[in-house]
Amino acid sequence: MLDLRQIRYFVAVAEAGNVGRAAEQLHISQSPLSRQIIQLEEQLGVALFERAKQRVHLNAEGRAFLAEARALLANAARLEELGRNLASGATGSLAIGYVEGAVHSGLVADMLRDFRRARPDFHLQLRSRRTAAQFEDLRQRVLDLGFVYAPAPGGDPDIESILVRREPLVLAIPEGDTLAAVADIAPGHLDGRVWITVVRQPGDTNRAQFLAACAESGFMPDIAYETADPLTSLGLVSAGLGLATVQESLRSTAPPGIVFRDLFWFKRSVEIHLAWRRNDRRVAIADLRKAVSRGVGE
């Protein structure tokens, strides 16, 4: 294995053409420098210089070796700089998981915008995953951070999380529905009405949990359609096919033909949590968590 110090010494002598001048530039004595050059030649099994009195000249082998030595030192310098940047969090790569609710709420876009402004050279991978899959991917180091619908399981030794957003659910009503004219929606208005639900509702909940929340609020829905995402549900509401509940932030991106009403008595909301590995001490991870927390505070 070549010694980078010897390579630096060789380049210095080759460029100075004199061991004494090279020693001055390197701030070392001439004798140790001469010994290092000789040791390098012995290790390589080839002479690199022609020596004459006080001067040394590169031979053909030395000239060929000099080009590669300079390239090696340049690569070593770049590698050293990369290491410093990785340590400071200035560059690197992260894989971030997300549930659809984190996108609809603007959490993902806000975090990426702030992070990219501070670290333009950082490579970020975004991966859509359900909550349970993200927890497993964090444990397996497939993901570095995750926006999930539920907090990390209690007492989990590997995963930690914080609540970063809680949004109420709002009622989406077709514009032509008679219910659109009602200012204050009561549970009785919704009993027996046709509904559109999302199979992967916030929290990765299912039909049974949605029905339980409705029953607790005092009405029973007639679920006629189930969709894979809330935007599809809103499309069906816009077409006049039924009612739906969606997170409040979707008001601004909903298609035309929909009226929204607050349901203050409905005991459900969308919670978004940020999850990460407990033992991950990287600067970039800490800064991303701070960026998300600042957004929550605002």
PDB file of N, CA, C and O in Angstrom, residues 171-174 177 179 189-197 210 219-225 236-237 240-245:
ATOM      1  N   LEU A 171     -66.020  18.120   6.102  1.00  0.00           N
ATOM      2  CA  LEU A 171     -67.001  17.427   5.281  1.00  0.00           C
ATOM      3  C   LEU A 171     -67.033  18.024   3.883  1.00  0.00           C
ATOM      4  O   LEU A 171     -67.161  19.245   3.726  1.00  0.00           O
ATOM      5  N   ALA A 172     -66.889  17.170   2.868  1.00  0.00           N
ATOM      6  CA  ALA A 172     -66.983  17.594   1.467  1.00  0.00           C
ATOM      7  C   ALA A 172     -68.360  17.216   0.928  1.00  0.00           C
ATOM      8  O   ALA A 172     -68.763  16.049   1.006  1.00  0.00           O
ATOM      9  N   ILE A 173     -69.069  18.224   0.394  1.00  0.00           N
ATOM     10  CA  ILE A 173     -70.451  18.037  -0.066  1.00  0.00           C
ATOM     11  C   ILE A 173     -70.544  18.467  -1.532  1.00  0.00           C
ATOM     12  O   ILE A 173     -69.996  19.514  -1.910  1.00  0.00           O
ATOM     13  N   PRO A 174     -71.243  17.694  -2.367  1.00  0.00           N
ATOM     14  CA  PRO A 174     -71.451  18.156  -3.755  1.00  0.00           C
ATOM     15  C   PRO A 174     -72.185  19.487  -3.771  1.00  0.00           C
ATOM     16  O   PRO A 174     -73.121  19.710  -2.980  1.00  0.00           O
ATOM     17  N   ASP A 177     -75.973  19.447  -3.854  1.00  0.00           N
ATOM     18  CA  ASP A 177     -76.680  18.723  -2.801  1.00  0.00           C
ATOM     19  C   ASP A 177     -77.426  19.707  -1.905  1.00  0.00           C
ATOM     20  O   ASP A 177     -76.930  20.798  -1.609  1.00  0.00           O
ATOM     21  N   LEU A 179     -77.761  19.579   1.125  1.00  0.00           N
ATOM     22  CA  LEU A 179     -76.996  19.768   2.359  1.00  0.00           C
ATOM     23  C   LEU A 179     -76.017  20.921   2.245  1.00  0.00           C
ATOM     24  O   LEU A 179     -75.592  21.492   3.267  1.00  0.00           O
ATOM     25  N   HIS A 189     -78.144  15.226  10.065  1.00  0.00           N
ATOM     26  CA  HIS A 189     -78.130  15.528   8.638  1.00  0.00           C
ATOM     27  C   HIS A 189     -77.396  14.445   7.830  1.00  0.00           C
ATOM     28  O   HIS A 189     -77.615  14.318   6.613  1.00  0.00           O
ATOM     29  N   LEU A 190     -76.520  13.700   8.477  1.00  0.00           N
ATOM     30  CA  LEU A 190     -75.649  12.765   7.770  1.00  0.00           C
ATOM     31  C   LEU A 190     -76.105  11.315   7.876  1.00  0.00           C
ATOM     32  O   LEU A 190     -75.573  10.450   7.185  1.00  0.00           O
ATOM     33  N   ASP A 191     -77.096  11.060   8.708  1.00  0.00           N
ATOM     34  CA  ASP A 191     -77.533   9.694   8.940  1.00  0.00           C
ATOM     35  C   ASP A 191     -78.147   9.096   7.674  1.00  0.00           C
ATOM     36  O   ASP A 191     -79.069   9.656   7.081  1.00  0.00           O
ATOM     37  N   GLY A 192     -77.584   7.976   7.231  1.00  0.00           N
ATOM     38  CA  GLY A 192     -78.117   7.279   6.070  1.00  0.00           C
ATOM     39  C   GLY A 192     -77.713   7.855   4.734  1.00  0.00           C
ATOM     40  O   GLY A 192     -78.095   7.315   3.680  1.00  0.00           O
ATOM     41  N   ARG A 193     -76.928   8.929   4.723  1.00  0.00           N
ATOM     42  CA  ARG A 193     -76.508   9.514   3.453  1.00  0.00           C
ATOM     43  C   ARG A 193     -75.447   8.637   2.779  1.00  0.00           C
ATOM     44  O   ARG A 193     -74.727   7.876   3.425  1.00  0.00           O
ATOM     45  N   VAL A 194     -75.340   8.770   1.448  1.00  0.00           N
ATOM     46  CA  VAL A 194     -74.332   8.017   0.681  1.00  0.00           C
ATOM     47  C   VAL A 194     -72.954   8.633   0.912  1.00  0.00           C
ATOM     48  O   VAL A 194     -72.787   9.857   0.803  1.00  0.00           O
ATOM     49  N   TRP A 195     -71.977   7.764   1.190  1.00  0.00           N
ATOM     50  CA  TRP A 195     -70.630   8.236   1.516  1.00  0.00           C
ATOM     51  C   TRP A 195     -69.575   7.619   0.601  1.00  0.00           C
ATOM     52  O   TRP A 195     -69.744   6.528   0.072  1.00  0.00           O
ATOM     53  N   ILE A 196     -68.489   8.369   0.482  1.00  0.00           N
ATOM     54  CA  ILE A 196     -67.280   7.914  -0.212  1.00  0.00           C
ATOM     55  C   ILE A 196     -66.163   7.914   0.822  1.00  0.00           C
ATOM     56  O   ILE A 196     -65.919   8.933   1.477  1.00  0.00           O
ATOM     57  N   THR A 197     -65.501   6.804   0.979  1.00  0.00           N
ATOM     58  CA  THR A 197     -64.424   6.738   1.977  1.00  0.00           C
ATOM     59  C   THR A 197     -63.116   6.320   1.318  1.00  0.00           C
ATOM     60  O   THR A 197     -63.096   5.749   0.228  1.00  0.00           O
ATOM     61  N   PHE A 210     -63.646   3.898  10.712  1.00  0.00           N
ATOM     62  CA  PHE A 210     -64.448   5.028  10.243  1.00  0.00           C
ATOM     63  C   PHE A 210     -65.901   4.881  10.714  1.00  0.00           C
ATOM     64  O   PHE A 210     -66.514   5.832  11.203  1.00  0.00           O
ATOM     65  N   PHE A 219     -74.365   9.088  13.937  1.00  0.00           N
ATOM     66  CA  PHE A 219     -74.983   8.805  12.640  1.00  0.00           C
ATOM     67  C   PHE A 219     -74.327   7.575  12.016  1.00  0.00           C
ATOM     68  O   PHE A 219     -73.233   7.176  12.393  1.00  0.00           O
ATOM     69  N   MET A 220     -75.037   6.971  11.072  1.00  0.00           N
ATOM     70  CA  MET A 220     -74.517   5.812  10.360  1.00  0.00           C
ATOM     71  C   MET A 220     -74.476   6.111   8.867  1.00  0.00           C
ATOM     72  O   MET A 220     -75.510   6.409   8.258  1.00  0.00           O
ATOM     73  N   PRO A 221     -73.326   6.052   8.246  1.00  0.00           N
ATOM     74  CA  PRO A 221     -73.224   6.351   6.815  1.00  0.00           C
ATOM     75  C   PRO A 221     -73.554   5.129   5.952  1.00  0.00           C
ATOM     76  O   PRO A 221     -73.430   3.995   6.396  1.00  0.00           O
ATOM     77  N   ASP A 222     -73.961   5.390   4.741  1.00  0.00           N
ATOM     78  CA  ASP A 222     -74.136   4.342   3.735  1.00  0.00           C
ATOM     79  C   ASP A 222     -72.933   4.429   2.798  1.00  0.00           C
ATOM     80  O   ASP A 222     -72.899   5.258   1.888  1.00  0.00           O
ATOM     81  N   ILE A 223     -71.928   3.592   3.045  1.00  0.00           N
ATOM     82  CA  ILE A 223     -70.685   3.664   2.265  1.00  0.00           C
ATOM     83  C   ILE A 223     -70.899   2.970   0.921  1.00  0.00           C
ATOM     84  O   ILE A 223     -71.005   1.742   0.844  1.00  0.00           O
ATOM     85  N   ALA A 224     -70.946   3.761  -0.130  1.00  0.00           N
ATOM     86  CA  ALA A 224     -71.195   3.232  -1.472  1.00  0.00           C
ATOM     87  C   ALA A 224     -69.914   3.097  -2.281  1.00  0.00           C
ATOM     88  O   ALA A 224     -69.849   2.294  -3.216  1.00  0.00           O
ATOM     89  N   TYR A 225     -68.885   3.912  -1.958  1.00  0.00           N
ATOM     90  CA  TYR A 225     -67.639   3.905  -2.740  1.00  0.00           C
ATOM     91  C   TYR A 225     -66.440   3.930  -1.794  1.00  0.00           C
ATOM     92  O   TYR A 225     -66.455   4.616  -0.771  1.00  0.00           O
ATOM     93  N   LEU A 236     -65.042  12.164  -6.849  1.00  0.00           N
ATOM     94  CA  LEU A 236     -66.380  11.555  -6.828  1.00  0.00           C
ATOM     95  C   LEU A 236     -67.398  12.470  -6.160  1.00  0.00           C
ATOM     96  O   LEU A 236     -68.561  12.538  -6.581  1.00  0.00           O
ATOM     97  N   VAL A 237     -66.952  13.192  -5.128  1.00  0.00           N
ATOM     98  CA  VAL A 237     -67.846  14.176  -4.495  1.00  0.00           C
ATOM     99  C   VAL A 237     -68.203  15.257  -5.509  1.00  0.00           C
ATOM    100  O   VAL A 237     -69.374  15.657  -5.643  1.00  0.00           O
ATOM    101  N   GLY A 240     -70.947  14.537  -7.683  1.00  0.00           N
ATOM    102  CA  GLY A 240     -72.261  14.412  -7.062  1.00  0.00           C
ATOM    103  C   GLY A 240     -72.611  13.028  -6.577  1.00  0.00           C
ATOM    104  O   GLY A 240     -73.785  12.715  -6.370  1.00  0.00           O
ATOM    105  N   LEU A 241     -71.599  12.180  -6.329  1.00  0.00           N
ATOM    106  CA  LEU A 241     -71.868  10.782  -5.989  1.00  0.00           C
ATOM    107  C   LEU A 241     -71.960  10.516  -4.499  1.00  0.00           C
ATOM    108  O   LEU A 241     -72.287   9.401  -4.097  1.00  0.00           O
ATOM    109  N   GLY A 242     -71.672  11.495  -3.667  1.00  0.00           N
ATOM    110  CA  GLY A 242     -71.773  11.259  -2.231  1.00  0.00           C
ATOM    111  C   GLY A 242     -70.972  12.263  -1.423  1.00  0.00           C
ATOM    112  O   GLY A 242     -70.423  13.233  -1.959  1.00  0.00           O
ATOM    113  N   LEU A 243     -70.908  12.000  -0.102  1.00  0.00           N
ATOM    114  CA  LEU A 243     -70.187  12.844   0.833  1.00  0.00           C
ATOM    115  C   LEU A 243     -68.858  12.184   1.203  1.00  0.00           C
ATOM    116  O   LEU A 243     -68.692  10.975   1.056  1.00  0.00           O
ATOM    117  N   ALA A 244     -67.942  12.978   1.702  1.00  0.00           N
ATOM    118  CA  ALA A 244     -66.654  12.439   2.157  1.00  0.00           C
ATOM    119  C   ALA A 244     -66.075  13.355   3.209  1.00  0.00           C
ATOM    120  O   ALA A 244     -66.385  14.557   3.255  1.00  0.00           O
ATOM    121  N   THR A 245     -65.217  12.799   4.065  1.00  0.00           N
ATOM    122  CA  THR A 245     -64.421  13.624   4.979  1.00  0.00           C
ATOM    123  C   THR A 245     -62.966  13.552   4.538  1.00  0.00           C
ATOM    124  O   THR A 245     -62.454  12.477   4.210  1.00  0.00           O
TER     125      THR A 245
END
